Coordinates of C-alpha atoms in Angstrom, one line a residue:
Chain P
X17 CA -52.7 -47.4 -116.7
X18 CA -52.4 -46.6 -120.7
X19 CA -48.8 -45.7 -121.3
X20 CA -49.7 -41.9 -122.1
X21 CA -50.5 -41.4 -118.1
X22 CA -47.0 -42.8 -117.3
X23 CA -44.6 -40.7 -116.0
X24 CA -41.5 -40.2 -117.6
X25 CA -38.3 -40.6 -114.9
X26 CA -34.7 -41.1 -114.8
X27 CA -33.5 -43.1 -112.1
X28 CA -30.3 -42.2 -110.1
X29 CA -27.1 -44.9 -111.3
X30 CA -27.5 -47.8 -108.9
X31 CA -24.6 -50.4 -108.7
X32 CA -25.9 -53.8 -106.8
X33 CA -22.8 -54.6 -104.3
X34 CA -21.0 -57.8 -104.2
X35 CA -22.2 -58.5 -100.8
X36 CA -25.4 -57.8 -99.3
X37 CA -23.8 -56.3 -96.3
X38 CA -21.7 -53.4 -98.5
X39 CA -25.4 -51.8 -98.3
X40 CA -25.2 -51.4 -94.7
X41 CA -23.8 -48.9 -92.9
X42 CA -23.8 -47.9 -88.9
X43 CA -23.6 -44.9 -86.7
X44 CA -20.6 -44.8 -84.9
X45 CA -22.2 -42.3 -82.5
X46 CA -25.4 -43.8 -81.9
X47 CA -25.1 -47.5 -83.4
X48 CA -28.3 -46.9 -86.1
X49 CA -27.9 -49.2 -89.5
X50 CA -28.9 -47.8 -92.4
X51 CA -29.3 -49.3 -95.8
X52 CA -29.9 -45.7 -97.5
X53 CA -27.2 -43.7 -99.3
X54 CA -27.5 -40.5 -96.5
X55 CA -24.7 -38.4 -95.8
X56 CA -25.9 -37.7 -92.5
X57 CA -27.5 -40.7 -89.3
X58 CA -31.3 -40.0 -89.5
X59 CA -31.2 -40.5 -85.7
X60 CA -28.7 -38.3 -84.2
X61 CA -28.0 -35.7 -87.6
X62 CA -24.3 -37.1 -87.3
X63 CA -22.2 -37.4 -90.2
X64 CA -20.7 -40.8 -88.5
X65 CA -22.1 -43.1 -90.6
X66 CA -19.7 -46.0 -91.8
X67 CA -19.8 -49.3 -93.8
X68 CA -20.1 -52.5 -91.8
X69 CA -17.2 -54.1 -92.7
X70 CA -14.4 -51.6 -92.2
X71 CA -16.5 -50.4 -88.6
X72 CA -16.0 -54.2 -88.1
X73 CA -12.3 -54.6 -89.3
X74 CA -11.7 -51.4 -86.8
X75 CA -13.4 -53.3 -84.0
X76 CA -11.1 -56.2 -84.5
X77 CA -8.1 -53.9 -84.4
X78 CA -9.2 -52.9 -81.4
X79 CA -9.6 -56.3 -79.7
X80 CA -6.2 -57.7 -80.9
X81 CA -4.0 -54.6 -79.5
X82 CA -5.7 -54.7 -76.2
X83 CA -5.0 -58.6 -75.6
X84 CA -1.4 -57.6 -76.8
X85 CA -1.4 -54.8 -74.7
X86 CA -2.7 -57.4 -71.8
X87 CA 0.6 -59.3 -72.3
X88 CA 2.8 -56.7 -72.5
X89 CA 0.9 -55.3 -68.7
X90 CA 1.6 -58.4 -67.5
X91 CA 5.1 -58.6 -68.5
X92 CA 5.5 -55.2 -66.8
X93 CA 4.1 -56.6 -63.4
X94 CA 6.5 -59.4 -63.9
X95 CA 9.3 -57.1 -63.9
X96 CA 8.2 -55.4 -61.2
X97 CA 7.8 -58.3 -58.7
X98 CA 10.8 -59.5 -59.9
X99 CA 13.2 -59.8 -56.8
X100 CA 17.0 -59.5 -58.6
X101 CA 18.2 -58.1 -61.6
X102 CA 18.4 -61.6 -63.1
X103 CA 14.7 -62.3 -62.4
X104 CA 13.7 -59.1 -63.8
X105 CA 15.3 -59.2 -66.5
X106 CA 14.1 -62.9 -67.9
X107 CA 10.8 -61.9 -67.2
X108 CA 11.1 -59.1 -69.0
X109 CA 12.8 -61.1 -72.0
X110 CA 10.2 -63.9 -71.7
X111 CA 7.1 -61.6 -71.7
X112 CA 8.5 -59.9 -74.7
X113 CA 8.9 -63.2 -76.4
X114 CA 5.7 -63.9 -75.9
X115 CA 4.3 -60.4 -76.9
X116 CA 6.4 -61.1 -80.1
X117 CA 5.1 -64.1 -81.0
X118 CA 1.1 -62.7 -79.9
X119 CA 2.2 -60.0 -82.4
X120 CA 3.4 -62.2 -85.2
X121 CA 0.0 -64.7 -85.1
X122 CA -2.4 -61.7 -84.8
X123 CA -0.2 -60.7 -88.2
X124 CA -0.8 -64.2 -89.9
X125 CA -4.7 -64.1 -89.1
X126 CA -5.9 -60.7 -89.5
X127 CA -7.5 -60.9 -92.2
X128 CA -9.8 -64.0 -90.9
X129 CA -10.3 -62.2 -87.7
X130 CA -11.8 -59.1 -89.1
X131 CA -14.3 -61.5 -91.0
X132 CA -15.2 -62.9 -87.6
X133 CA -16.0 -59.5 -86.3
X134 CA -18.0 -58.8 -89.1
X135 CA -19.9 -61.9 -88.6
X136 CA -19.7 -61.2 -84.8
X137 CA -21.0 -57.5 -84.8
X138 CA -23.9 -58.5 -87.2
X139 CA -25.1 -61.5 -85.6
X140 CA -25.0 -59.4 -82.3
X141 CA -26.8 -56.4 -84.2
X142 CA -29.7 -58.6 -86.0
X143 CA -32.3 -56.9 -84.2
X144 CA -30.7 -53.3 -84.6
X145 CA -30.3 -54.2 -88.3
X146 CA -33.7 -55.0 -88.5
X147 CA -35.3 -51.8 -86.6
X148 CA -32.5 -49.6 -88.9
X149 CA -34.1 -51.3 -92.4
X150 CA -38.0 -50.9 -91.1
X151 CA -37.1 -47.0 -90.5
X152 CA -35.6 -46.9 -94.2
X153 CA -38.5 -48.5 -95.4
X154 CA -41.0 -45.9 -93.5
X155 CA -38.8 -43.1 -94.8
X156 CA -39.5 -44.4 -98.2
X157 CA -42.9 -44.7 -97.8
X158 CA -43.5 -41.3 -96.5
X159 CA -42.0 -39.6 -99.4
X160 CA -43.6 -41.8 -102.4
X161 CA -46.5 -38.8 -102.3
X162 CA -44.2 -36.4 -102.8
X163 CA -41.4 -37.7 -104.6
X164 CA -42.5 -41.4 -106.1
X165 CA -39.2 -41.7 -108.0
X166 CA -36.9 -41.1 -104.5
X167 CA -39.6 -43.6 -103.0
X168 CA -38.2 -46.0 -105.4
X169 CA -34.7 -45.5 -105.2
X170 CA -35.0 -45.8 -101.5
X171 CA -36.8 -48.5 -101.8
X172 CA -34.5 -50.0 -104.4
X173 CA -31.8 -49.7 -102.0
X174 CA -33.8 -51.2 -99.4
X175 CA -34.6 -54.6 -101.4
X176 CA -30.3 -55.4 -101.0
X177 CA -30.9 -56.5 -98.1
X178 CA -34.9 -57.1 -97.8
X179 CA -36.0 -59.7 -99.9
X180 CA -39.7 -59.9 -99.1
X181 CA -42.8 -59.6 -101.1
X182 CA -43.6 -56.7 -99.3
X183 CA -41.1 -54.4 -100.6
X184 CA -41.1 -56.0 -104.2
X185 CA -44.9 -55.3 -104.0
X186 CA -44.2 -51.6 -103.4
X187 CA -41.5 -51.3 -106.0
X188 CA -43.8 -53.3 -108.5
X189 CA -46.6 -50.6 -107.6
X190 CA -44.1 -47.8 -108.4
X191 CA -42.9 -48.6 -111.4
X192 CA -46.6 -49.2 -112.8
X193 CA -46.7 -45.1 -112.5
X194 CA -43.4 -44.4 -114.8
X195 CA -43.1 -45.2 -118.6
X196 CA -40.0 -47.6 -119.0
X197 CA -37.3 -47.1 -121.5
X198 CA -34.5 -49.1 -122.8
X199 CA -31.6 -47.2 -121.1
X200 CA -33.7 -47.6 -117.4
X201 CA -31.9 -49.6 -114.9
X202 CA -34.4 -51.9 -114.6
X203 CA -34.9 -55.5 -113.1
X204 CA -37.2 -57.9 -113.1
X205 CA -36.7 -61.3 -111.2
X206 CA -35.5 -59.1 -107.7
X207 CA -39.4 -58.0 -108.3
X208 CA -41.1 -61.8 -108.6
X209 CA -43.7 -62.2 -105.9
X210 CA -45.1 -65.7 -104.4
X211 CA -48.7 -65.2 -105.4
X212 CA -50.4 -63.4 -108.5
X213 CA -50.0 -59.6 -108.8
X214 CA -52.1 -57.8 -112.0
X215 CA -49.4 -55.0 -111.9
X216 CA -46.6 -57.1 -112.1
X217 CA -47.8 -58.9 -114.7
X218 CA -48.3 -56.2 -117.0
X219 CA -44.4 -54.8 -115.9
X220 CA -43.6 -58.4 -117.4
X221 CA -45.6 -57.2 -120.3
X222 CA -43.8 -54.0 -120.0
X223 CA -40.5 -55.3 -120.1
X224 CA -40.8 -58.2 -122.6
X225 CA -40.8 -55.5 -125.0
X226 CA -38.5 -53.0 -123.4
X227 CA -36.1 -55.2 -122.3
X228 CA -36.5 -59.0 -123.6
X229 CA -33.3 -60.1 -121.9
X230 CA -33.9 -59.3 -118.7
X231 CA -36.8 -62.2 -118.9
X232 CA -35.4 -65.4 -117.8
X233 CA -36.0 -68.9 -116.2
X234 CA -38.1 -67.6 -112.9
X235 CA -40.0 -65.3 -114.8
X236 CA -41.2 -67.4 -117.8
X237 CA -41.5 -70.1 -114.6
X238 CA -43.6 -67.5 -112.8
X239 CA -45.5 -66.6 -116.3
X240 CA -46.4 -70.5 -117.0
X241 CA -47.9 -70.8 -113.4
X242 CA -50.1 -67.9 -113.7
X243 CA -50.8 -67.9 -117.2
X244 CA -54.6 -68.2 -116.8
X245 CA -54.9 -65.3 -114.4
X246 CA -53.0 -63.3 -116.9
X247 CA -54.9 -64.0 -119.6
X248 CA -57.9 -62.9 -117.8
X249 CA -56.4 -59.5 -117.5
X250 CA -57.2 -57.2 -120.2
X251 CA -54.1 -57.0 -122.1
X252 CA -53.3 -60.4 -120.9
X253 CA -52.9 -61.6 -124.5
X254 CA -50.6 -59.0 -125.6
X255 CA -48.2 -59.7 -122.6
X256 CA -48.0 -63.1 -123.0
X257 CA -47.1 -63.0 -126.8
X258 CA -44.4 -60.7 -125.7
X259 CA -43.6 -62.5 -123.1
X260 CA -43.0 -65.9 -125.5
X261 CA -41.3 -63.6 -128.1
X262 CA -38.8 -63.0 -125.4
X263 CA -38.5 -66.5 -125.1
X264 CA -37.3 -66.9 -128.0
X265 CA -34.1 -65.5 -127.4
X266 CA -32.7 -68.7 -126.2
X267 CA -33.3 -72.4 -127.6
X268 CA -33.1 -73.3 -124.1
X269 CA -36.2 -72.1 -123.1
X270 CA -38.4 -72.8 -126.3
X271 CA -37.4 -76.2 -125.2
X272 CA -38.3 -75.9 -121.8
X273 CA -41.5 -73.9 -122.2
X274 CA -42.4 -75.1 -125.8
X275 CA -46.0 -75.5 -124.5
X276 CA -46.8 -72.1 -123.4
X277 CA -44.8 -70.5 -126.4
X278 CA -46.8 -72.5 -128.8
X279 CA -50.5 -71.2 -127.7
X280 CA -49.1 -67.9 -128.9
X281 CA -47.4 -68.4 -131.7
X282 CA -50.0 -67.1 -134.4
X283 CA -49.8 -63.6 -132.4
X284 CA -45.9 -63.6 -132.8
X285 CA -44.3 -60.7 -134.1
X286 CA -42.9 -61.4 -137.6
X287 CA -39.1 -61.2 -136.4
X288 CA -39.7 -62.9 -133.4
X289 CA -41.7 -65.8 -135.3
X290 CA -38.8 -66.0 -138.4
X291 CA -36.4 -66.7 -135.2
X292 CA -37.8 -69.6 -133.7
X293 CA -39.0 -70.8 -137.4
X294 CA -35.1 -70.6 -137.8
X295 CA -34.4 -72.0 -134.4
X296 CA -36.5 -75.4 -135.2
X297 CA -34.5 -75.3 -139.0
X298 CA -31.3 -75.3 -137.5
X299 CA -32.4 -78.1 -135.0
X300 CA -35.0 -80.3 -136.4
X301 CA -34.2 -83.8 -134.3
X302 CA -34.5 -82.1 -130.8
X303 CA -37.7 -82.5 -129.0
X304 CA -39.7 -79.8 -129.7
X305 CA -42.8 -81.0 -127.8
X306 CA -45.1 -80.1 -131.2
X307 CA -43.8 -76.9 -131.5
X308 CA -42.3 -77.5 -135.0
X309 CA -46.1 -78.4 -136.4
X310 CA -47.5 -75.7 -135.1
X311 CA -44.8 -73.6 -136.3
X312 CA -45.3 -74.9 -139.8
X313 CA -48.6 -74.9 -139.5
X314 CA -48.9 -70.7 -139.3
X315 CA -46.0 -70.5 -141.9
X316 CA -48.1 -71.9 -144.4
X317 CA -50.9 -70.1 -143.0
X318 CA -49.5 -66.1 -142.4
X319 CA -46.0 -66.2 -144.6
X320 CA -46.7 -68.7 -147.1
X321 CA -45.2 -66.3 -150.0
X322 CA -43.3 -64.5 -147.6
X323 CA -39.6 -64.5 -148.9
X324 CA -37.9 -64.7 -145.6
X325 CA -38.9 -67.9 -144.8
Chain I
X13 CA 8.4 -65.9 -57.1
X14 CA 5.7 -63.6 -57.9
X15 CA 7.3 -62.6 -60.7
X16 CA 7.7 -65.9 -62.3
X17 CA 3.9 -66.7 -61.5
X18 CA 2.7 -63.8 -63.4
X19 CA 5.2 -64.9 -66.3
X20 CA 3.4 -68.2 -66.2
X21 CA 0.3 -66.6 -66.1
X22 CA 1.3 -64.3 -69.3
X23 CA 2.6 -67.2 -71.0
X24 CA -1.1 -69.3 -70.4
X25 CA -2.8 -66.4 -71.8
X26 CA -0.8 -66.0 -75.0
X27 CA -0.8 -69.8 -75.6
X28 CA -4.9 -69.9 -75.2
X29 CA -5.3 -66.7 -77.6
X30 CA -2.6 -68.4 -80.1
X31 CA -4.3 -71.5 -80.0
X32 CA -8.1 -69.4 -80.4
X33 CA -6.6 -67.9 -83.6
X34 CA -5.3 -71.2 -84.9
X35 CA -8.3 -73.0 -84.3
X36 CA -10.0 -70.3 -86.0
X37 CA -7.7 -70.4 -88.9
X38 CA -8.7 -74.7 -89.4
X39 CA -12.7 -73.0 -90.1
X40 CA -12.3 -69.3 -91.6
X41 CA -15.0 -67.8 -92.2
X42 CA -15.8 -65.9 -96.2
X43 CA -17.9 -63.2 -97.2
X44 CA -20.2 -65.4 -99.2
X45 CA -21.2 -67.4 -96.0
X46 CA -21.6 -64.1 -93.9
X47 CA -24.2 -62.9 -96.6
X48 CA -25.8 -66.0 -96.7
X49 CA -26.0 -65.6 -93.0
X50 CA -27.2 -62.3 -93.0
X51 CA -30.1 -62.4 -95.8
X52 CA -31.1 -65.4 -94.2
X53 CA -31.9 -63.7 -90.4
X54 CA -33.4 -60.5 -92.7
X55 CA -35.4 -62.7 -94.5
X56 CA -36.7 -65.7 -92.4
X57 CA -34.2 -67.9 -94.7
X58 CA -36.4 -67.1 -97.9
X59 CA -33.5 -65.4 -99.6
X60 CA -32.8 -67.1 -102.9
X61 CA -34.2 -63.8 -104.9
X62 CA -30.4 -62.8 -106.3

C-alpha cells in the first residue's frame, strides 16, 4: 500500500501491565472474563466487572473467616454441651485459644493465601477465560469495518494475554492500513509470526525507519531467516537496508549479523554507513566476519573525498 | 463429655488448617509463576513473545 493511501490515526495510551493477569477482569454477577477495557459486562450489561486478583484476594477473605467462624461454632456447641460451669467455661476458653491462634496464622499468611486463590480461581476458570478472550476477539473483529483503529486497540489489548499468530496476524494486517509516526505506541517483536508474512515484513520496513530501536535480536533473527522471501518482495531491498541501518545501532549486532548487514552496505544511508565505518574504527581487532573490507571497500568507492570519513 | 469431644474436635480442625497454611508457607506461590502459568494454558505453552 503506497504511504499516501495510509490512514493517519492516533492510538488511545496503552500501558502493558506487569502481569498478564492485571488485563483480566470478571463479572461478579455472571462470572464472564474480559480482557477489554469496558465499563459495563458484555453478557449481562452489569457494571460488576472487577480485576482478577483483588476478586481473588476477596475470595480468600471469604474462605479464611468462615473456617474461623467454623471454630468459633464449634466452640459455641462446646459451651453448650458443657455439663458445669467449669466445663463450660474451659471450653469456652480453649475454643477461643484456638480461634486466637487460627486468627493470628491466617494474619501471618494472607498475603500467600490470596496468591493461591488467584492461582486457584484461574486454574479453575481456564476454560471460562478462554470463552471470555474468544468473545473479545469476535467483538474486535466485528468492528474493524467500521472502526479499524478500535479493532486494533481491542485487539491490542487482546494480545496481553493471547499470544498466537492469529491475533498478531490481525494486528499486523491493521497496521498495514495506518501511516506510522514516531510518537505511535508502536511494537514490533509482540507482532513476530512463525512463518513468512509480506505485510509484516514491510511494517519491519516501516519501522526500521520510524522507529530503529524498537528492532532487536528476534526481529533481525526473524529478518536473516526470511531474507530471501523479502527480497523478493517489491520494496524488499529498501527494507532490508533499513532494516541493517537499524542494526547498526548496537556493535552487538553488527557482530552478530555482520553477514546480512554487509550485502547492504553499498545502499546504506550516509549517517548510518559513517556509524558503523566508525564502529569498525573504534574496534578494529574484533571479529568482524569481513565486514571491515567491505566497509573500506565502499569508502573508497562512494566517500572517498568525503570529509567525514 | 460431649463438650470436651467437640473441643477436641475444634482443636483437630484448627491444628490441620494451621498446619495447611504452614505447609503452604515452605512453597509460596509469586506472581511471576502464576503468569507463567496462565499464558502457558492460553497459549498451548508457546508464550515466550514478551
Amino acid at each position: 500500500m503506497p504511504v499516501n493511501n495510509k490512514k493517519p490515526v492516533t492510538f488511545r495510551p496503552f500501558k502493558t501491565p506487569r502481569y498478564a493477569f492485571d488485563k483480566l477482569r470478571i463479572c461478579r454477577r455472571c462470572g464472564r472474563y474480559t480482557a477489554l477495557s469496558e465499563d459495563r459486562c458484555g453478557q449481562c450489561g452489569r457494571a460488576a466487572l472487577t480485576a482478577v486478583e483483588p476478586h481473588a484476594v476477596a475470595l480468600a477473605g471469604r474462605k479464611l473467616h468462615t473456617r474461623l467462624l467454623f471454630i468459633l461454632l464449634l466452640t459455641l456447641g462446646a459451651v453448650y454441651f458443657g455439663q458445669s460451669l467449669q466445663q463450660m467455661v474451659l471450653c469456652g476458653a480453649g475454643g477461643i485459644v484456638l480461634a486466637g491462634l487460627l486468627f493470628l496464622t491466617q494474619r501471618k499468611v494472607r498475603q500467600n493465601e490470596n496468591l493461591y486463590a488467584l492461582n486457584a480461581l484461574l486454574g479453575r476458570s481456564m476454560d471460562s477465560i478462554r470463552e471470555g478472550l474468544e468473545i473479545n476477539r469476535q467483538e474486535a473483529v466485528s468492528v474493524l469495518r467500521e472502526n479499524d483503529v478500535l479493532a486494533y486497540e481491542k485487539l491490542r489489548e487482546i494480545s496481553i494475554l493471547l499470544r498466537g499468530d492469529r491475533i498478531s496476524r490481525q494486528r499486523v494486517a491493521l497496521l498495514h492500513g495506518f501511516q506510522l509516526r514516531k510518537d505511535m505506541q508502536l511494537e514490533l517483536e509482540q507482532l513476530l509470526l512463525k512463518d513468512f508474512e509480506p505485510l509484516l515484513a514491510e511494517y519491519i520496513g516501516e519501522i526500521a525507519k520510524v522507529r530503529p530501536e524498537l528492532i532487536k535480536d528476534r526481529t533481525l533473527r526473524y529478518v536473516k531467516t526470511y531474507e530471501v522471501q523479502i527480497l523478493q518482495m517489491d520494496k524488499g531491498a529498501a527494507i532490508l537496508t533499513a532494516v541493517a541501518g537499524a542494526a547498526v545501532r548496537l556493535k552487538r549486532y553488527v557482530l552478530l549479523y555482520s553477514g546480512m548487514i554487509g550485502r547492504y552496505i553499498p545502499e546504506l544511508p550516509k549517517d548510518r554507513f559513517l556509524r558503523l565505518s566508525r564502529m569498525i574504527a573504534s574496534s578494529p581487532y574484533e571479529a568482524w566476519n569481513g565486514l571491515d573490507l567491505k566497509v573500506a571497500e565502499v569508502r573508497e568507492a562512494k566517500y572517498r573525498w568525503d570529509p567525514d570519513f | 463429655m460431649i463438650s470436651y469431644a467437640i473441643l477436641g474436635i475444634t482443636f483437630l480442625y484448627a491444628v490441620i488448617q494451621i498446619l495447611i497454611y504452614a505447609s503452604r508457607q515452605r512453597k509460596p506461590q509469586t506472581r511471576d509463576d502464576i503468569d507463567e502459568r496462565l499464558l502457558a494454558a492460553l497459549n498451548g505453552g508457546d508464550h515466550a513473545r514478551k
